Amino acid sequence: MSFQLQSALALVIPEGLDLTQKMSIPSLICAGLNLLLIVAVPLIFFVYLRKYGALELKGILVGGLTYILMNKIVLSVVLTLVFMIPAMQVYLNTNLGQMIQVAFAFIIEFLAIFFGLMWMRRKSLTFNDCLMFLFGYSCIIILTETVAQALAVFINCISINTQGLETIFAQISEADATMAVQAYKSVLEASPADFMLDGINCVFQFFIRVCSCILIYGTLSHKIGKQNILLTFIGLLLYHIPIVAYTTGMIQSSLIIEAMLALVTGVLGFYTSTVLSKELGDDLRDFLSGKIKKSKSNKKQPPKMPKIVMPKD
């Protein structure tokens, strides 16, 4: 089937779209670097935990299940119930609706980390447990959704240069014509820097969650004050404000948004590093020295049998 025979595609293609257009080399490089950066975040953290900590499946599973339960199931149910209210249905696709969705996502994010670490504290909550929870909670979304999205963008960029738009559109069904044309048009119009945004945001979001988990851990372990729970809440709120501004169109410059996210991440990161050095220094030193790993491995060794001394005749 040739491209000209698909009337549905011919109707939705914007005027002036050049079907022979190719992706620039800088765009391809940035798309590849974006994918590499996203993959590197969980990989480096895993290697770090492997070197210093005691990898525990329990903490990783609790973190992963907490993310799925709170950020996927609970958030979806809450938003569905909210927009089932007749007075709220008119705001579903408006700026106010987007603000509501981001606001609930921020609240669920905070509650998920707090209650997840609370559940792990039932017996004892160590610094290693906190990091295991963080790995499971943060990296499941990176490995399942963020990587898949970045990989799809990278493959689309490669396909445009190797196959060409006309060949790609000829293989798309008429039902998906509008969505496909818009997707490829946005890829062609994006600047090289735009392809790096997902990777940069992934790093920012990961470090925000690192700070949140450490501060909440310190409070739950009674090593730092309860005011850090409030500071964590404020930090997550400030992190989501630029996201609201961008999704609602209040700020259209992605560079301004990234600068705001970097500022919030930097300030919360600096405060968390101060708390780590001054109030959680022993926990950090034990982790970096490998004492946690050694103590865990020692627990798995069976107890030695007592030495029996036979009496002499």
GROMACS .gro file of C-alpha atoms in nm:
model
  313
    1MET     CA    1   0.000   0.000   0.000
    2SER     CA    2   0.151   0.330  -0.104
    3PHE     CA    3   0.135   0.645   0.104
    4GLN     CA    4  -0.092   0.825  -0.146
    5LEU     CA    5  -0.365   0.561  -0.108
    6GLN     CA    6  -0.415   0.634   0.262
    7SER     CA    7  -0.664   0.916   0.250
    8ALA     CA    8  -0.690   0.941   0.629
    9LEU     CA    9  -0.321   1.020   0.654
   10ALA     CA   10  -0.335   1.268   0.369
   11LEU     CA   11  -0.605   1.463   0.554
   12VAL     CA   12  -0.423   1.490   0.887
   13ILE     CA   13  -0.074   1.574   0.761
   14PRO     CA   14  -0.006   1.944   0.831
   15GLU     CA   15   0.053   2.168   0.536
   16GLY     CA   16   0.420   2.222   0.473
   17LEU     CA   17   0.541   1.903   0.647
   18ASP     CA   18   0.834   1.775   0.444
   19LEU     CA   19   0.817   1.397   0.423
   20THR     CA   20   1.185   1.383   0.324
   21GLN     CA   21   1.298   1.567   0.638
   22LYS     CA   22   1.563   1.395   0.849
   23MET     CA   23   1.674   1.425   1.210
   24SER     CA   24   1.985   1.631   1.271
   25ILE     CA   25   2.299   1.465   1.408
   26PRO     CA   26   2.290   1.673   1.733
   27SER     CA   27   1.930   1.560   1.791
   28LEU     CA   28   2.025   1.195   1.744
   29ILE     CA   29   2.320   1.232   1.980
   30CYS     CA   30   2.107   1.402   2.247
   31ALA     CA   31   1.836   1.136   2.215
   32GLY     CA   32   2.098   0.867   2.267
   33LEU     CA   33   2.255   1.050   2.561
   34ASN     CA   34   1.910   1.095   2.714
   35LEU     CA   35   1.849   0.719   2.704
   36LEU     CA   36   2.197   0.651   2.841
   37LEU     CA   37   2.146   0.896   3.128
   38ILE     CA   38   1.814   0.740   3.229
   39VAL     CA   39   1.960   0.389   3.227
   40ALA     CA   40   2.266   0.507   3.422
   41VAL     CA   41   2.063   0.637   3.718
   42PRO     CA   42   1.938   0.299   3.852
   43LEU     CA   43   2.253   0.119   3.734
   44ILE     CA   44   2.495   0.346   3.922
   45PHE     CA   45   2.277   0.337   4.234
   46PHE     CA   46   2.262  -0.044   4.218
   47VAL     CA   47   2.642  -0.067   4.187
   48TYR     CA   48   2.674   0.175   4.480
   49LEU     CA   49   2.443  -0.037   4.695
   50ARG     CA   50   2.616  -0.354   4.583
   51LYS     CA   51   2.954  -0.216   4.691
   52TYR     CA   52   2.861  -0.071   5.029
   53GLY     CA   53   2.525  -0.207   5.142
   54ALA     CA   54   2.360  -0.541   5.195
   55LEU     CA   55   2.114  -0.595   4.911
   56GLU     CA   56   1.783  -0.712   5.053
   57LEU     CA   57   1.494  -0.823   4.836
   58LYS     CA   58   1.241  -0.733   5.106
   59GLY     CA   59   1.317  -0.360   5.105
   60ILE     CA   60   1.329  -0.346   4.725
   61LEU     CA   61   0.994  -0.526   4.697
   62VAL     CA   62   0.834  -0.300   4.957
   63GLY     CA   63   0.955   0.007   4.769
   64GLY     CA   64   0.836  -0.123   4.433
   65LEU     CA   65   0.498  -0.237   4.561
   66THR     CA   66   0.451   0.092   4.745
   67TYR     CA   67   0.506   0.284   4.423
   68ILE     CA   68   0.262   0.064   4.228
   69LEU     CA   69  -0.003   0.076   4.500
   70MET     CA   70   0.010   0.447   4.577
   71ASN     CA   71   0.122   0.615   4.254
   72LYS     CA   72  -0.067   0.391   4.015
   73ILE     CA   73  -0.368   0.236   4.186
   74VAL     CA   74  -0.456   0.482   4.464
   75LEU     CA   75  -0.382   0.791   4.253
   76SER     CA   76  -0.590   0.660   3.961
   77VAL     CA   77  -0.881   0.576   4.189
   78VAL     CA   78  -0.871   0.915   4.362
   79LEU     CA   79  -0.858   1.109   4.035
   80THR     CA   80  -1.138   0.898   3.888
   81LEU     CA   81  -1.359   0.963   4.189
   82VAL     CA   82  -1.279   1.335   4.187
   83PHE     CA   83  -1.364   1.380   3.820
   84MET     CA   84  -1.680   1.171   3.856
   85ILE     CA   85  -1.825   1.462   4.051
   86PRO     CA   86  -2.050   1.648   3.805
   87ALA     CA   87  -1.914   1.988   3.907
   88MET     CA   88  -1.557   1.869   3.838
   89GLN     CA   89  -1.611   1.703   3.501
   90VAL     CA   90  -1.602   2.034   3.315
   91TYR     CA   91  -1.248   2.094   3.445
   92LEU     CA   92  -1.107   1.755   3.336
   93ASN     CA   93  -0.919   1.883   3.029
   94THR     CA   94  -0.860   2.237   3.151
   95ASN     CA   95  -0.567   2.398   3.329
   96LEU     CA   96  -0.746   2.356   3.660
   97GLY     CA   97  -0.787   1.985   3.592
   98GLN     CA   98  -0.415   1.952   3.523
   99MET     CA   99  -0.334   2.140   3.843
  100ILE     CA  100  -0.558   1.903   4.040
  101GLN     CA  101  -0.387   1.599   3.890
  102VAL     CA  102  -0.038   1.731   3.972
  103ALA     CA  103  -0.150   1.831   4.325
  104PHE     CA  104  -0.282   1.482   4.398
  105ALA     CA  105   0.032   1.327   4.247
  106PHE     CA  106   0.247   1.536   4.484
  107ILE     CA  107   0.039   1.441   4.790
  108ILE     CA  108   0.040   1.071   4.698
  109GLU     CA  109   0.418   1.089   4.644
  110PHE     CA  110   0.472   1.220   4.996
  111LEU     CA  111   0.232   0.972   5.156
  112ALA     CA  112   0.381   0.680   4.966
  113ILE     CA  113   0.734   0.747   5.093
  114PHE     CA  114   0.615   0.820   5.447
  115PHE     CA  115   0.387   0.519   5.489
  116GLY     CA  116   0.628   0.289   5.304
  117LEU     CA  117   0.908   0.365   5.549
  118MET     CA  118   0.659   0.351   5.836
  119TRP     CA  119   0.565  -0.003   5.734
  120MET     CA  120   0.931  -0.105   5.721
  121ARG     CA  121   0.981   0.036   6.071
  122ARG     CA  122   0.756  -0.229   6.229
  123LYS     CA  123   1.055  -0.425   6.353
  124SER     CA  124   1.352  -0.198   6.287
  125LEU     CA  125   1.444   0.065   6.030
  126THR     CA  126   1.810   0.095   5.938
  127PHE     CA  127   1.983   0.325   5.693
  128ASN     CA  128   2.032   0.025   5.465
  129ASP     CA  129   1.657  -0.046   5.475
  130CYS     CA  130   1.593   0.314   5.373
  131LEU     CA  131   1.820   0.281   5.070
  132MET     CA  132   1.667  -0.053   4.970
  133PHE     CA  133   1.321   0.104   4.983
  134LEU     CA  134   1.448   0.399   4.781
  135PHE     CA  135   1.593   0.169   4.515
  136GLY     CA  136   1.269  -0.024   4.477
  137TYR     CA  137   1.047   0.284   4.488
  138SER     CA  138   1.244   0.511   4.254
  139CYS     CA  139   1.391   0.269   4.005
  140ILE     CA  140   1.078   0.073   3.916
  141ILE     CA  141   0.932   0.373   3.735
  142ILE     CA  142   1.266   0.442   3.565
  143LEU     CA  143   1.312   0.085   3.446
  144THR     CA  144   0.952   0.033   3.333
  145GLU     CA  145   0.822   0.362   3.198
  146THR     CA  146   1.093   0.627   3.166
  147VAL     CA  147   1.339   0.399   2.987
  148ALA     CA  148   1.064   0.269   2.759
  149GLN     CA  149   0.961   0.624   2.667
  150ALA     CA  150   1.319   0.736   2.600
  151LEU     CA  151   1.386   0.421   2.397
  152ALA     CA  152   1.072   0.482   2.186
  153VAL     CA  153   1.183   0.839   2.110
  154PHE     CA  154   1.532   0.721   2.016
  155ILE     CA  155   1.392   0.449   1.788
  156ASN     CA  156   1.160   0.702   1.622
  157CYS     CA  157   1.454   0.931   1.552
  158ILE     CA  158   1.653   0.647   1.399
  159SER     CA  159   1.351   0.531   1.195
  160ILE     CA  160   1.299   0.876   1.047
  161ASN     CA  161   1.655   0.880   0.914
  162THR     CA  162   1.671   0.518   0.798
  163GLN     CA  163   1.319   0.459   0.661
  164GLY     CA  164   1.180   0.805   0.594
  165LEU     CA  165   0.845   0.953   0.694
  166GLU     CA  166   0.664   0.835   0.384
  167THR     CA  167   0.753   0.471   0.448
  168ILE     CA  168   0.668   0.500   0.817
  169PHE     CA  169   0.328   0.658   0.752
  170ALA     CA  170   0.248   0.393   0.491
  171GLN     CA  171   0.268   0.127   0.763
  172ILE     CA  172   0.035   0.308   1.007
  173SER     CA  173  -0.334   0.223   1.025
  174GLU     CA  174  -0.591   0.492   0.955
  175ALA     CA  175  -0.717   0.474   1.314
  176ASP     CA  176  -0.375   0.580   1.445
  177ALA     CA  177  -0.308   0.836   1.172
  178THR     CA  178  -0.371   1.155   1.368
  179MET     CA  179  -0.173   1.047   1.674
  180ALA     CA  180   0.118   0.920   1.464
  181VAL     CA  181   0.147   1.239   1.259
  182GLN     CA  182   0.142   1.456   1.571
  183ALA     CA  183   0.403   1.238   1.741
  184TYR     CA  184   0.649   1.246   1.453
  185LYS     CA  185   0.585   1.616   1.391
  186SER     CA  186   0.675   1.696   1.753
  187VAL     CA  187   0.993   1.489   1.722
  188LEU     CA  188   1.097   1.673   1.406
  189GLU     CA  189   1.027   2.015   1.556
  190ALA     CA  190   1.209   1.950   1.885
  191SER     CA  191   1.548   2.109   1.942
  192PRO     CA  192   1.846   1.890   2.038
  193ALA     CA  193   1.826   2.015   2.397
  194ASP     CA  194   1.462   1.901   2.422
  195PHE     CA  195   1.570   1.540   2.382
  196MET     CA  196   1.776   1.566   2.702
  197LEU     CA  197   1.492   1.689   2.923
  198ASP     CA  198   1.361   1.346   3.024
  199GLY     CA  199   1.705   1.234   3.138
  200ILE     CA  200   1.770   1.554   3.331
  201ASN     CA  201   1.428   1.539   3.495
  202CYS     CA  202   1.490   1.176   3.584
  203VAL     CA  203   1.807   1.275   3.771
  204PHE     CA  204   1.631   1.562   3.950
  205GLN     CA  205   1.338   1.343   4.051
  206PHE     CA  206   1.567   1.068   4.174
  207PHE     CA  207   1.765   1.304   4.399
  208ILE     CA  208   1.444   1.461   4.532
  209ARG     CA  209   1.330   1.114   4.636
  210VAL     CA  210   1.672   1.041   4.788
  211CYS     CA  211   1.642   1.353   5.003
  212SER     CA  212   1.282   1.276   5.098
  213CYS     CA  213   1.362   0.918   5.202
  214ILE     CA  214   1.665   1.020   5.409
  215LEU     CA  215   1.483   1.300   5.592
  216ILE     CA  216   1.179   1.084   5.666
  217TYR     CA  217   1.407   0.798   5.774
  218GLY     CA  218   1.587   1.029   6.016
  219THR     CA  219   1.261   1.136   6.174
  220LEU     CA  220   1.116   0.783   6.199
  221SER     CA  221   1.439   0.656   6.354
  222HIS     CA  222   1.418   0.942   6.610
  223LYS     CA  223   1.760   1.074   6.511
  224ILE     CA  224   1.640   1.408   6.373
  225GLY     CA  225   1.347   1.633   6.459
  226LYS     CA  226   0.991   1.601   6.331
  227GLN     CA  227   1.022   1.936   6.155
  228ASN     CA  228   1.205   1.753   5.877
  229ILE     CA  229   0.878   1.584   5.780
  230LEU     CA  230   0.737   1.930   5.714
  231LEU     CA  231   1.050   2.032   5.524
  232THR     CA  232   1.018   1.720   5.308
  233PHE     CA  233   0.656   1.808   5.233
  234ILE     CA  234   0.756   2.165   5.139
  235GLY     CA  235   1.042   2.040   4.924
  236LEU     CA  236   0.815   1.808   4.725
  237LEU     CA  237   0.559   2.088   4.692
  238LEU     CA  238   0.819   2.332   4.556
  239TYR     CA  239   0.941   2.066   4.315
  240HIS     CA  240   0.591   2.018   4.170
  241ILE     CA  241   0.514   2.389   4.132
  242PRO     CA  242   0.729   2.427   3.815
  243ILE     CA  243   0.561   2.115   3.676
  244VAL     CA  244   0.220   2.276   3.728
  245ALA     CA  245   0.343   2.597   3.565
  246TYR     CA  246   0.465   2.407   3.260
  247THR     CA  247   0.163   2.177   3.216
  248THR     CA  248  -0.080   2.467   3.243
  249GLY     CA  249   0.120   2.686   3.006
  250MET     CA  250   0.194   2.955   3.265
  251ILE     CA  251   0.564   2.912   3.180
  252GLN     CA  252   0.639   2.781   2.833
  253SER     CA  253   1.017   2.793   2.842
  254SER     CA  254   1.158   2.450   2.928
  255LEU     CA  255   1.491   2.609   3.026
  256ILE     CA  256   1.322   2.818   3.297
  257ILE     CA  257   1.144   2.508   3.428
  258GLU     CA  258   1.467   2.308   3.438
  259ALA     CA  259   1.641   2.594   3.620
  260MET     CA  260   1.362   2.602   3.880
  261LEU     CA  261   1.378   2.224   3.928
  262ALA     CA  262   1.756   2.241   3.961
  263LEU     CA  263   1.726   2.514   4.224
  264VAL     CA  264   1.476   2.319   4.436
  265THR     CA  265   1.678   1.999   4.402
  266GLY     CA  266   2.000   2.178   4.492
  267VAL     CA  267   1.859   2.349   4.801
  268LEU     CA  268   1.694   2.033   4.936
  269GLY     CA  269   2.005   1.832   4.850
  270PHE     CA  270   2.230   2.076   5.038
  271TYR     CA  271   2.006   2.063   5.344
  272THR     CA  272   1.992   1.682   5.334
  273SER     CA  273   2.371   1.659   5.305
  274THR     CA  274   2.399   1.883   5.611
  275VAL     CA  275   2.162   1.656   5.806
  276LEU     CA  276   2.360   1.350   5.692
  277SER     CA  277   2.693   1.491   5.807
  278LYS     CA  278   2.576   1.636   6.138
  279GLU     CA  279   2.291   1.416   6.263
  280LEU     CA  280   2.309   1.096   6.060
  281GLY     CA  281   2.686   1.081   6.034
  282ASP     CA  282   2.716   0.748   6.214
  283ASP     CA  283   2.466   0.584   5.981
  284LEU     CA  284   2.644   0.718   5.674
  285ARG     CA  285   2.989   0.618   5.801
  286ASP     CA  286   2.872   0.266   5.884
  287PHE     CA  287   2.723   0.236   5.538
  288LEU     CA  288   3.032   0.366   5.356
  289SER     CA  289   3.268   0.155   5.567
  290GLY     CA  290   3.076  -0.163   5.482
  291LYS     CA  291   2.982  -0.238   5.845
  292ILE     CA  292   2.617  -0.284   5.747
  293LYS     CA  293   2.712  -0.538   5.484
  294LYS     CA  294   2.940  -0.725   5.722
  295SER     CA  295   2.685  -0.734   6.001
  296LYS     CA  296   2.421  -0.870   5.764
  297SER     CA  297   2.654  -1.140   5.635
  298ASN     CA  298   2.753  -1.238   5.987
  299LYS     CA  299   2.391  -1.301   6.079
  300LYS     CA  300   2.363  -1.560   5.804
  301GLN     CA  301   2.651  -1.770   5.938
  302PRO     CA  302   2.540  -2.067   6.149
  303PRO     CA  303   2.647  -2.058   6.514
  304LYS     CA  304   2.962  -2.246   6.595
  305MET     CA  305   2.927  -2.567   6.791
  306PRO     CA  306   3.077  -2.554   7.140
  307LYS     CA  307   3.411  -2.723   7.175
  308ILE     CA  308   3.381  -3.045   7.370
  309VAL     CA  309   3.678  -3.140   7.585
  310MET     CA  310   3.696  -3.509   7.668
  311PRO     CA  311   3.814  -3.588   8.021
  312LYS     CA  312   4.151  -3.760   8.051
  313ASP     CA  313   4.179  -4.094   8.217
   0.00000   0.00000   0.00000
